[in-house]
Amino acid sequence: MLIVAIAFAVLILMGMPVAFAIGISGTLFFVQNPDLPFTIPVQLTVSQTQNFALLAIPLFILAGNFMNKTGITEQLLNLASVMTGRWKGGLAQVSLALSALMGGVSGSAIADAAMQARMLGDGMLRRGMSKGFAAGVLSFGSVLTPIIPPGIGMILYGTIGQVSIGRLFAAGFVPAMVLWLLLGLTVWATARRRGYAPERTRRLTAGEVGGALRGGIWALLFPVFLLFGLRMGVFTPSEIGAFAVVYAILVGVLAYRKLTGRSFLEALEGSLSDVGAVMFIIVLSSIFSYGIVLEQVPELVGGAILDVTDNVNGVMILIALFILAAGFVIDATVLIIMLTPIFLPLVRELGGDPVHFGLVFIVAATIGNFTPPVGAAMYAVCSILKCPLGTYTRESVPFFLAVTAATLILIFIPEAVLVVPNLIFGAP
């Protein structure tokens, strides 16, 4: 596996698309082992496409694209402005609130960061905020998006690790609030020091608050309906993806009346591209994962970590640090696919809760989207705002420290993750 790992690292550093880097390096394992039939890589990729549990991923991607075409983003932006417009930091605080509200719509940190950069970036710069600060807020703020249901990372982790997706969905709410609080305090401290004014200076009327709530209510109810359907046994995780698509279409046609024939086709086209990219990584990763299991890499890694500590919190810190380091060069989706089979059995062996570990894992993996040298969300935001990478990196340090602190809080206070799933689904 050493040659496979080296090949993967070299291909990534050369700039090869992640899916091809995974597939090519994984195939090298079979080249090194002539005793293994070379038909296995083909069989693995085909069989992975037949995994019924993964059907939820394209369905939720399709639902998110439909929701974005309904005009719900503008409604949520108005609601976010009502919620946080009077706080120090103005549009920066609004962007954090919007990321939290958009979690139930897009489920993608990269998509959320790019969308907000186009919507709010110029406005933040016109209000005197530096490019580095604006890019840092818009990028790191999108860490909230994938941990509010229906995050794609949760579906991947739950499917690979055989963990309840319903409990994972429910577990995301409190961690999202913790992240929002720490990022909001970071924005507040910077805004106070630099004199960034609030977006709103007058008190809101009851009519304005009511109007904003009415406009965003359908997006706010979306994750509630998902959890209710799973808790009551009405849907399986795959079936609830189909419900999400129907819900998005009904909201777009009946509630907002903005999902027209043209926007419907645009959503389908965008979904084809998104689904193709994600599923291509998933099917080719099965080749890579086969070698990992056959060579007993999980046992070797677990043994190395246990040589350092056998305390479950200590092990989770070491794993989080490894994931943070790997996230500098590997996409979050790939990390979840490749590392879940390695680290989850170790945490389970030590008595750790798989839902608790899953939220920590997903947050740590998502941070890599915002850090050099290959952070996809970082590049999306910096290219839109024309922000130099060095400026972004320097001014993003406080946000990096905030999300790192949030990760440590989640590790040492598992109740913050488990309180909601235990209330809804009962203690495991």
Tab-separated table of C-alpha atoms in Angstrom:
chain	number	residue	atom	x	y	z
A	1	MET	CA	0.000	0.000	0.000
A	2	LEU	CA	2.994	2.318	0.365
A	3	ILE	CA	3.402	2.617	-3.413
A	4	VAL	CA	-0.341	3.207	-3.750
A	5	ALA	CA	-0.232	6.001	-1.147
A	6	ILE	CA	2.801	7.618	-2.798
A	7	ALA	CA	1.169	7.424	-6.222
A	8	PHE	CA	-2.000	9.014	-4.870
A	9	ALA	CA	-0.049	11.875	-3.249
A	10	VAL	CA	1.991	12.500	-6.418
A	11	LEU	CA	-1.090	12.523	-8.665
A	12	ILE	CA	-2.904	14.945	-6.331
A	13	LEU	CA	0.103	17.287	-6.201
A	14	MET	CA	0.289	17.175	-10.012
A	15	GLY	CA	-3.234	18.553	-10.096
A	16	MET	CA	-4.997	15.448	-11.392
A	17	PRO	CA	-8.753	15.344	-10.596
A	18	VAL	CA	-9.312	13.525	-7.317
A	19	ALA	CA	-11.479	10.761	-8.791
A	20	PHE	CA	-8.821	9.773	-11.336
A	21	ALA	CA	-6.063	9.968	-8.714
A	22	ILE	CA	-8.006	7.575	-6.488
A	23	GLY	CA	-8.843	5.163	-9.303
A	24	ILE	CA	-5.360	5.047	-10.832
A	25	SER	CA	-3.508	4.678	-7.525
A	26	GLY	CA	-6.011	2.064	-6.348
A	27	THR	CA	-5.515	0.065	-9.548
A	28	LEU	CA	-1.755	0.002	-8.868
A	29	PHE	CA	-2.498	-2.271	-5.907
A	30	PHE	CA	-3.741	-4.936	-8.318
A	31	VAL	CA	-0.752	-4.397	-10.605
A	32	GLN	CA	1.532	-5.135	-7.628
A	33	ASN	CA	-0.441	-8.254	-6.744
A	34	PRO	CA	-0.688	-10.424	-9.881
A	35	ASP	CA	-2.422	-13.171	-7.861
A	36	LEU	CA	-5.512	-10.955	-7.659
A	37	PRO	CA	-7.784	-11.149	-10.730
A	38	PHE	CA	-7.680	-7.888	-12.655
A	39	THR	CA	-11.439	-8.117	-13.110
A	40	ILE	CA	-11.925	-7.148	-9.458
A	41	PRO	CA	-11.558	-3.347	-10.028
A	42	VAL	CA	-14.304	-3.483	-12.656
A	43	GLN	CA	-16.534	-5.567	-10.404
A	44	LEU	CA	-15.963	-3.200	-7.488
A	45	THR	CA	-16.933	-0.073	-9.423
A	46	VAL	CA	-20.050	-1.706	-10.854
A	47	SER	CA	-21.184	-3.165	-7.523
A	48	GLN	CA	-20.760	0.205	-5.818
A	49	THR	CA	-23.308	1.730	-8.187
A	50	GLN	CA	-25.821	-0.887	-6.984
A	51	ASN	CA	-25.620	0.266	-3.345
A	52	PHE	CA	-29.236	1.170	-2.570
A	53	ALA	CA	-28.302	3.268	0.479
A	54	LEU	CA	-26.312	5.672	-1.719
A	55	LEU	CA	-29.472	6.521	-3.666
A	56	ALA	CA	-30.102	9.229	-1.068
A	57	ILE	CA	-27.124	11.243	-2.342
A	58	PRO	CA	-28.333	12.057	-5.890
A	59	LEU	CA	-31.869	12.582	-4.573
A	60	PHE	CA	-30.780	15.130	-1.956
A	61	ILE	CA	-28.534	16.866	-4.496
A	62	LEU	CA	-31.500	17.114	-6.855
A	63	ALA	CA	-33.734	18.421	-4.042
A	64	GLY	CA	-31.148	21.064	-3.135
A	65	ASN	CA	-30.881	22.293	-6.713
A	66	PHE	CA	-34.676	22.499	-6.979
A	67	MET	CA	-34.823	24.467	-3.715
A	68	ASN	CA	-32.208	26.902	-4.978
A	69	LYS	CA	-34.310	27.533	-8.088
A	70	THR	CA	-37.426	28.384	-6.068
A	71	GLY	CA	-36.114	31.779	-4.939
A	72	ILE	CA	-35.802	30.510	-1.390
A	73	THR	CA	-32.240	31.836	-1.116
A	74	GLU	CA	-33.442	35.443	-1.273
A	75	GLN	CA	-36.074	34.689	1.384
A	76	LEU	CA	-33.445	33.162	3.663
A	77	LEU	CA	-31.128	36.113	3.101
A	78	ASN	CA	-33.895	38.434	4.256
A	79	LEU	CA	-34.509	36.261	7.318
A	80	ALA	CA	-30.777	36.168	8.112
A	81	SER	CA	-30.633	39.963	7.869
A	82	VAL	CA	-33.565	40.269	10.271
A	83	MET	CA	-31.910	37.853	12.727
A	84	THR	CA	-28.407	39.348	12.828
A	85	GLY	CA	-28.466	42.671	10.995
A	86	ARG	CA	-28.047	44.727	14.186
A	87	TRP	CA	-24.998	42.792	15.403
A	88	LYS	CA	-21.485	44.171	15.038
A	89	GLY	CA	-20.067	42.942	11.762
A	90	GLY	CA	-23.103	43.650	9.616
A	91	LEU	CA	-23.113	41.521	6.480
A	92	ALA	CA	-20.456	39.229	7.951
A	93	GLN	CA	-22.897	38.206	10.686
A	94	VAL	CA	-25.682	37.933	8.108
A	95	SER	CA	-23.537	35.533	6.054
A	96	LEU	CA	-23.073	33.228	9.069
A	97	ALA	CA	-26.818	33.177	9.729
A	98	LEU	CA	-27.458	32.469	6.049
A	99	SER	CA	-25.019	29.525	6.128
A	100	ALA	CA	-26.915	28.032	9.061
A	101	LEU	CA	-30.251	28.510	7.305
A	102	MET	CA	-28.925	27.174	3.991
A	103	GLY	CA	-27.810	23.889	5.569
A	104	GLY	CA	-31.180	22.334	4.918
A	105	VAL	CA	-31.168	23.521	1.312
A	106	SER	CA	-27.772	22.974	-0.300
A	107	GLY	CA	-25.938	20.566	2.029
A	108	SER	CA	-22.645	21.574	0.366
A	109	ALA	CA	-20.061	23.865	1.953
A	110	ILE	CA	-18.450	24.641	-1.410
A	111	ALA	CA	-21.747	25.535	-3.085
A	112	ASP	CA	-22.770	27.685	-0.122
A	113	ALA	CA	-19.459	29.557	-0.027
A	114	ALA	CA	-19.509	30.289	-3.767
A	115	MET	CA	-23.151	31.388	-3.709
A	116	GLN	CA	-22.649	33.727	-0.752
A	117	ALA	CA	-19.498	35.203	-2.251
A	118	ARG	CA	-21.534	36.241	-5.303
A	119	MET	CA	-24.464	37.501	-3.236
A	120	LEU	CA	-22.703	39.281	-0.357
A	121	GLY	CA	-19.049	39.664	-1.327
A	122	ASP	CA	-19.277	43.006	-3.149
A	123	GLY	CA	-21.571	44.415	-0.461
A	124	MET	CA	-19.086	43.507	2.273
A	125	LEU	CA	-16.259	45.190	0.386
A	126	ARG	CA	-18.357	48.331	-0.246
A	127	ARG	CA	-18.953	48.568	3.502
A	128	GLY	CA	-15.209	48.818	4.116
A	129	MET	CA	-14.409	45.237	5.048
A	130	SER	CA	-11.040	43.963	3.884
A	131	LYS	CA	-10.916	41.318	1.160
A	132	GLY	CA	-9.167	38.829	3.417
A	133	PHE	CA	-11.725	39.224	6.203
A	134	ALA	CA	-14.684	38.979	3.820
A	135	ALA	CA	-13.242	35.910	2.101
A	136	GLY	CA	-12.474	34.277	5.447
A	137	VAL	CA	-16.000	34.778	6.787
A	138	LEU	CA	-17.679	33.599	3.591
A	139	SER	CA	-15.433	30.544	3.374
A	140	PHE	CA	-15.265	29.348	6.994
A	141	GLY	CA	-18.900	30.257	7.628
A	142	SER	CA	-19.966	27.554	5.198
A	143	VAL	CA	-18.699	24.909	7.663
A	144	LEU	CA	-22.211	25.153	9.117
A	145	THR	CA	-23.872	23.933	5.927
A	146	PRO	CA	-22.884	20.229	5.736
A	147	ILE	CA	-23.683	19.406	9.391
A	148	ILE	CA	-27.300	20.594	9.225
A	149	PRO	CA	-29.513	17.937	7.596
A	150	PRO	CA	-29.432	16.741	4.906
A	151	GLY	CA	-25.621	16.974	4.681
A	152	ILE	CA	-24.085	14.718	2.031
A	153	GLY	CA	-21.138	13.938	4.328
A	154	MET	CA	-23.525	12.476	6.908
A	155	ILE	CA	-25.099	10.184	4.324
A	156	LEU	CA	-21.676	8.976	3.151
A	157	TYR	CA	-20.389	8.396	6.684
A	158	GLY	CA	-23.591	6.675	7.789
A	159	THR	CA	-23.683	4.410	4.727
A	160	ILE	CA	-20.028	3.400	4.918
A	161	GLY	CA	-19.939	2.985	8.700
A	162	GLN	CA	-23.415	1.456	9.099
A	163	VAL	CA	-24.451	4.312	11.411
A	164	SER	CA	-28.034	5.580	11.722
A	165	ILE	CA	-28.418	8.454	9.264
A	166	GLY	CA	-31.436	9.713	11.196
A	167	ARG	CA	-29.358	10.071	14.368
A	168	LEU	CA	-26.580	11.748	12.395
A	169	PHE	CA	-29.058	14.244	10.946
A	170	ALA	CA	-30.387	15.048	14.417
A	171	ALA	CA	-26.875	15.322	15.878
A	172	GLY	CA	-25.911	18.229	13.639
A	173	PHE	CA	-28.055	20.973	15.166
A	174	VAL	CA	-26.211	21.705	18.441
A	175	PRO	CA	-22.716	21.483	16.861
A	176	ALA	CA	-23.898	23.944	14.215
A	177	MET	CA	-24.961	26.352	16.959
A	178	VAL	CA	-21.590	25.958	18.706
A	179	LEU	CA	-19.753	26.719	15.465
A	180	TRP	CA	-22.064	29.654	14.724
A	181	LEU	CA	-21.489	31.089	18.220
A	182	LEU	CA	-17.678	30.908	18.035
A	183	LEU	CA	-17.507	32.242	14.475
A	184	GLY	CA	-19.971	35.012	15.390
A	185	LEU	CA	-17.842	36.015	18.375
A	186	THR	CA	-14.778	36.077	16.123
A	187	VAL	CA	-16.579	38.365	13.657
A	188	TRP	CA	-17.831	40.555	16.537
A	189	ALA	CA	-14.333	40.954	18.011
A	190	THR	CA	-12.828	41.855	14.635
A	191	ALA	CA	-15.683	44.218	13.775
A	192	ARG	CA	-15.360	46.000	17.109
A	193	ARG	CA	-11.624	46.453	16.618
A	194	ARG	CA	-11.938	47.667	13.021
A	195	GLY	CA	-15.164	49.623	13.346
A	196	TYR	CA	-17.326	47.532	10.990
A	197	ALA	CA	-20.877	48.847	11.443
A	198	PRO	CA	-24.052	46.758	11.865
A	199	GLU	CA	-26.179	46.257	8.755
A	200	ARG	CA	-29.317	47.626	10.453
A	201	THR	CA	-29.446	50.536	12.899
A	202	ARG	CA	-33.150	50.711	13.759
A	203	ARG	CA	-35.400	48.271	15.555
A	204	LEU	CA	-37.447	45.953	13.391
A	205	THR	CA	-41.212	46.065	13.379
A	206	ALA	CA	-43.320	43.002	14.123
A	207	GLY	CA	-44.495	43.067	10.505
A	208	GLU	CA	-40.927	42.862	9.179
A	209	VAL	CA	-40.094	39.952	11.482
A	210	GLY	CA	-43.300	38.125	10.574
A	211	GLY	CA	-42.749	38.649	6.867
A	212	ALA	CA	-39.194	37.311	7.067
A	213	LEU	CA	-40.353	34.237	8.984
A	214	ARG	CA	-43.141	33.555	6.497
A	215	GLY	CA	-40.690	33.818	3.604
A	216	GLY	CA	-38.210	31.358	5.090
A	217	ILE	CA	-40.600	28.960	6.812
A	218	TRP	CA	-40.534	26.328	4.065
A	219	ALA	CA	-36.750	26.016	4.245
A	220	LEU	CA	-36.847	25.913	8.065
A	221	LEU	CA	-39.440	23.130	8.014
A	222	PHE	CA	-37.445	21.028	5.549
A	223	PRO	CA	-35.042	19.369	8.066
A	224	VAL	CA	-37.906	19.075	10.576
A	225	PHE	CA	-39.958	17.037	8.103
A	226	LEU	CA	-36.930	14.877	7.318
A	227	LEU	CA	-36.331	14.003	10.971
A	228	PHE	CA	-40.044	13.464	11.636
A	229	GLY	CA	-40.305	11.068	8.701
A	230	LEU	CA	-37.276	9.083	9.847
A	231	ARG	CA	-38.343	9.019	13.503
A	232	MET	CA	-41.848	7.821	12.741
A	233	GLY	CA	-40.592	5.158	10.344
A	234	VAL	CA	-42.459	6.671	7.404
A	235	PHE	CA	-39.314	6.757	5.246
A	236	THR	CA	-35.956	5.032	5.015
A	237	PRO	CA	-32.965	7.357	4.414
A	238	SER	CA	-33.125	6.568	0.681
A	239	GLU	CA	-36.876	7.048	0.458
A	240	ILE	CA	-36.735	10.345	2.310
A	241	GLY	CA	-34.486	11.646	-0.446
A	242	ALA	CA	-37.361	11.105	-2.868
A	243	PHE	CA	-39.677	12.927	-0.447
A	244	ALA	CA	-37.191	15.818	-0.394
A	245	VAL	CA	-37.362	16.099	-4.194
A	246	VAL	CA	-41.178	16.145	-4.163
A	247	TYR	CA	-41.179	18.664	-1.303
A	248	ALA	CA	-38.790	20.979	-3.171
A	249	ILE	CA	-40.904	20.838	-6.334
A	250	LEU	CA	-44.132	21.553	-4.434
A	251	VAL	CA	-42.532	24.484	-2.588
A	252	GLY	CA	-41.185	25.908	-5.839
A	253	VAL	CA	-44.457	25.525	-7.748
A	254	LEU	CA	-47.116	26.189	-5.091
A	255	ALA	CA	-45.495	28.266	-2.322
A	256	TYR	CA	-43.009	30.519	-4.150
A	257	ARG	CA	-44.259	29.955	-7.716
A	258	LYS	CA	-40.785	30.449	-9.183
A	259	LEU	CA	-39.985	26.906	-10.316
A	260	THR	CA	-40.794	27.233	-14.003
A	261	GLY	CA	-40.108	24.852	-16.864
A	262	ARG	CA	-36.808	26.567	-17.611
A	263	SER	CA	-35.576	26.623	-14.007
A	264	PHE	CA	-36.686	22.975	-13.650
A	265	LEU	CA	-34.446	21.977	-16.558
A	266	GLU	CA	-31.575	24.100	-15.185
A	267	ALA	CA	-31.865	22.290	-11.839
A	268	LEU	CA	-31.789	18.928	-13.613
A	269	GLU	CA	-28.722	19.942	-15.615
A	270	GLY	CA	-26.883	21.173	-12.527
A	271	SER	CA	-27.803	18.018	-10.640
A	272	LEU	CA	-26.395	15.791	-13.386
A	273	SER	CA	-23.049	17.534	-13.081
A	274	ASP	CA	-23.034	17.443	-9.263
A	275	VAL	CA	-24.165	13.829	-9.003
A	276	GLY	CA	-21.667	12.709	-11.631
A	277	ALA	CA	-18.763	14.312	-9.771
A	278	VAL	CA	-19.697	12.838	-6.384
A	279	MET	CA	-20.621	9.361	-7.595
A	280	PHE	CA	-17.508	9.093	-9.773
A	281	ILE	CA	-15.384	9.606	-6.665
A	282	ILE	CA	-17.457	7.081	-4.702
A	283	VAL	CA	-17.275	4.266	-7.277
A	284	LEU	CA	-13.540	4.666	-7.906
A	285	SER	CA	-12.814	4.873	-4.180
A	286	SER	CA	-14.095	1.307	-3.854
A	287	ILE	CA	-10.941	0.173	-5.722
A	288	PHE	CA	-8.739	2.051	-3.276
A	289	SER	CA	-10.699	0.794	-0.247
A	290	TYR	CA	-10.327	-2.841	-1.311
A	291	GLY	CA	-6.557	-2.663	-0.892
A	292	ILE	CA	-6.886	-0.857	2.438
A	293	VAL	CA	-9.026	-3.655	3.856
A	294	LEU	CA	-6.981	-6.485	2.323
A	295	GLU	CA	-3.727	-5.093	3.723
A	296	GLN	CA	-5.347	-4.618	7.161
A	297	VAL	CA	-4.506	-0.925	7.212
A	298	PRO	CA	-7.235	-0.140	9.809
A	299	GLU	CA	-5.641	-2.576	12.258
A	300	LEU	CA	-2.148	-1.153	11.643
A	301	VAL	CA	-3.282	2.462	12.060
A	302	GLY	CA	-5.334	1.556	15.122
A	303	GLY	CA	-2.357	-0.152	16.705
A	304	ALA	CA	-0.120	2.864	16.064
A	305	ILE	CA	-2.635	5.225	17.661
A	306	LEU	CA	-3.179	2.937	20.650
A	307	ASP	CA	0.575	2.950	21.231
A	308	VAL	CA	0.197	6.684	21.941
A	309	THR	CA	-3.016	6.591	24.006
A	310	ASP	CA	-5.993	4.356	24.633
A	311	ASN	CA	-8.201	7.166	25.958
A	312	VAL	CA	-11.117	7.661	23.579
A	313	ASN	CA	-10.910	11.478	23.744
A	314	GLY	CA	-7.168	11.378	23.133
A	315	VAL	CA	-7.673	9.046	20.187
A	316	MET	CA	-10.343	11.345	18.726
A	317	ILE	CA	-7.999	14.336	19.068
A	318	LEU	CA	-5.238	12.465	17.229
A	319	ILE	CA	-7.686	11.428	14.513
A	320	ALA	CA	-9.005	15.002	14.198
A	321	LEU	CA	-5.451	16.343	13.879
A	322	PHE	CA	-4.675	13.751	11.202
A	323	ILE	CA	-7.853	14.644	9.302
A	324	LEU	CA	-7.063	18.377	9.568
A	325	ALA	CA	-3.582	17.726	8.146
A	326	ALA	CA	-4.928	15.462	5.387
A	327	GLY	CA	-7.569	18.063	4.582
A	328	PHE	CA	-4.844	20.440	3.450
A	329	VAL	CA	-4.409	18.296	0.331
A	330	ILE	CA	-7.483	16.014	0.078
A	331	ASP	CA	-11.152	16.889	-0.424
A	332	ALA	CA	-13.568	16.315	2.493
A	333	THR	CA	-15.712	13.849	0.529
A	334	VAL	CA	-12.664	11.717	-0.239
A	335	LEU	CA	-11.533	11.807	3.394
A	336	ILE	CA	-14.912	10.557	4.598
A	337	ILE	CA	-14.972	7.753	2.033
A	338	MET	CA	-11.381	6.635	2.606
A	339	LEU	CA	-10.909	7.109	6.354
A	340	THR	CA	-14.251	6.056	7.825
A	341	PRO	CA	-13.405	2.318	7.480
A	342	ILE	CA	-10.040	2.980	9.146
A	343	PHE	CA	-10.947	5.130	12.147
A	344	LEU	CA	-14.542	4.238	13.014
A	345	PRO	CA	-13.755	0.614	14.102
A	346	LEU	CA	-11.032	1.956	16.406
A	347	VAL	CA	-13.382	4.438	18.084
A	348	ARG	CA	-16.037	1.751	18.461
A	349	GLU	CA	-13.500	-0.616	20.023
A	350	LEU	CA	-12.723	2.003	22.670
A	351	GLY	CA	-16.398	2.496	23.479
A	352	GLY	CA	-16.859	5.770	21.603
A	353	ASP	CA	-20.250	6.640	20.137
A	354	PRO	CA	-20.222	6.407	16.308
A	355	VAL	CA	-22.638	9.349	15.968
A	356	HIS	CA	-20.474	11.542	18.219
A	357	PHE	CA	-17.349	10.580	16.308
A	358	GLY	CA	-19.123	11.095	12.982
A	359	LEU	CA	-19.932	14.742	13.697
A	360	VAL	CA	-16.382	15.429	14.878
A	361	PHE	CA	-15.031	13.623	11.802
A	362	ILE	CA	-17.254	15.538	9.361
A	363	VAL	CA	-16.441	18.938	10.910
A	364	ALA	CA	-12.688	18.217	10.886
A	365	ALA	CA	-12.832	16.969	7.283
A	366	THR	CA	-14.867	19.978	6.132
A	367	ILE	CA	-12.272	22.417	7.479
A	368	GLY	CA	-9.960	21.261	4.685
A	369	ASN	CA	-12.271	23.002	2.180
A	370	PHE	CA	-11.135	26.357	3.596
A	371	THR	CA	-7.373	25.862	3.944
A	372	PRO	CA	-4.452	26.026	1.470
A	373	PRO	CA	-3.242	24.535	-0.762
A	374	VAL	CA	-6.291	22.765	-2.248
A	375	GLY	CA	-9.317	24.092	-0.337
A	376	ALA	CA	-12.128	24.151	-2.916
A	377	ALA	CA	-14.323	26.621	-1.013
A	378	MET	CA	-11.305	28.843	-0.412
A	379	TYR	CA	-10.455	29.005	-4.120
A	380	ALA	CA	-14.092	29.623	-5.062
A	381	VAL	CA	-14.409	32.586	-2.703
A	382	CYS	CA	-10.969	34.043	-3.435
A	383	SER	CA	-11.517	33.883	-7.196
A	384	ILE	CA	-14.895	35.626	-6.941
A	385	LEU	CA	-13.586	38.369	-4.608
A	386	LYS	CA	-10.187	38.528	-6.376
A	387	CYS	CA	-8.511	38.077	-2.998
A	388	PRO	CA	-4.809	37.058	-2.947
A	389	LEU	CA	-4.261	33.687	-1.295
A	390	GLY	CA	-1.709	35.123	1.139
A	391	THR	CA	-4.141	37.801	2.311
A	392	TYR	CA	-6.873	35.215	2.755
A	393	THR	CA	-4.593	32.884	4.707
A	394	ARG	CA	-3.386	35.635	7.061
A	395	GLU	CA	-6.850	36.986	7.875
A	396	SER	CA	-8.469	33.550	8.149
A	397	VAL	CA	-6.337	32.430	11.104
A	398	PRO	CA	-8.914	33.604	13.730
A	399	PHE	CA	-11.658	31.663	11.938
A	400	PHE	CA	-9.468	28.565	11.737
A	401	LEU	CA	-8.820	28.818	15.481
A	402	ALA	CA	-12.558	29.240	16.132
A	403	VAL	CA	-13.564	26.087	14.244
A	404	THR	CA	-10.668	24.166	15.811
A	405	ALA	CA	-11.868	25.235	19.273
A	406	ALA	CA	-15.397	24.141	18.352
A	407	THR	CA	-14.060	20.723	17.303
A	408	LEU	CA	-12.321	20.298	20.664
A	409	ILE	CA	-15.514	21.292	22.507
A	410	LEU	CA	-17.447	18.661	20.569
A	411	ILE	CA	-14.833	16.018	21.408
A	412	PHE	CA	-14.835	16.666	25.165
A	413	ILE	CA	-18.572	17.313	25.510
A	414	PRO	CA	-20.230	14.468	23.601
A	415	GLU	CA	-23.594	15.443	25.105
A	416	ALA	CA	-23.555	18.511	22.854
A	417	VAL	CA	-23.700	16.144	19.887
A	418	LEU	CA	-25.919	13.411	21.311
A	419	VAL	CA	-28.589	15.367	23.209
A	420	VAL	CA	-30.890	15.923	20.208
A	421	PRO	CA	-30.657	12.405	18.684
A	422	ASN	CA	-31.239	10.910	22.131
A	423	LEU	CA	-34.312	13.084	22.621
A	424	ILE	CA	-35.748	12.187	19.209
A	425	PHE	CA	-34.686	8.565	18.748
A	426	GLY	CA	-33.917	7.542	22.337
A	427	ALA	CA	-30.586	6.538	23.867
A	428	PRO	CA	-28.786	3.776	21.926
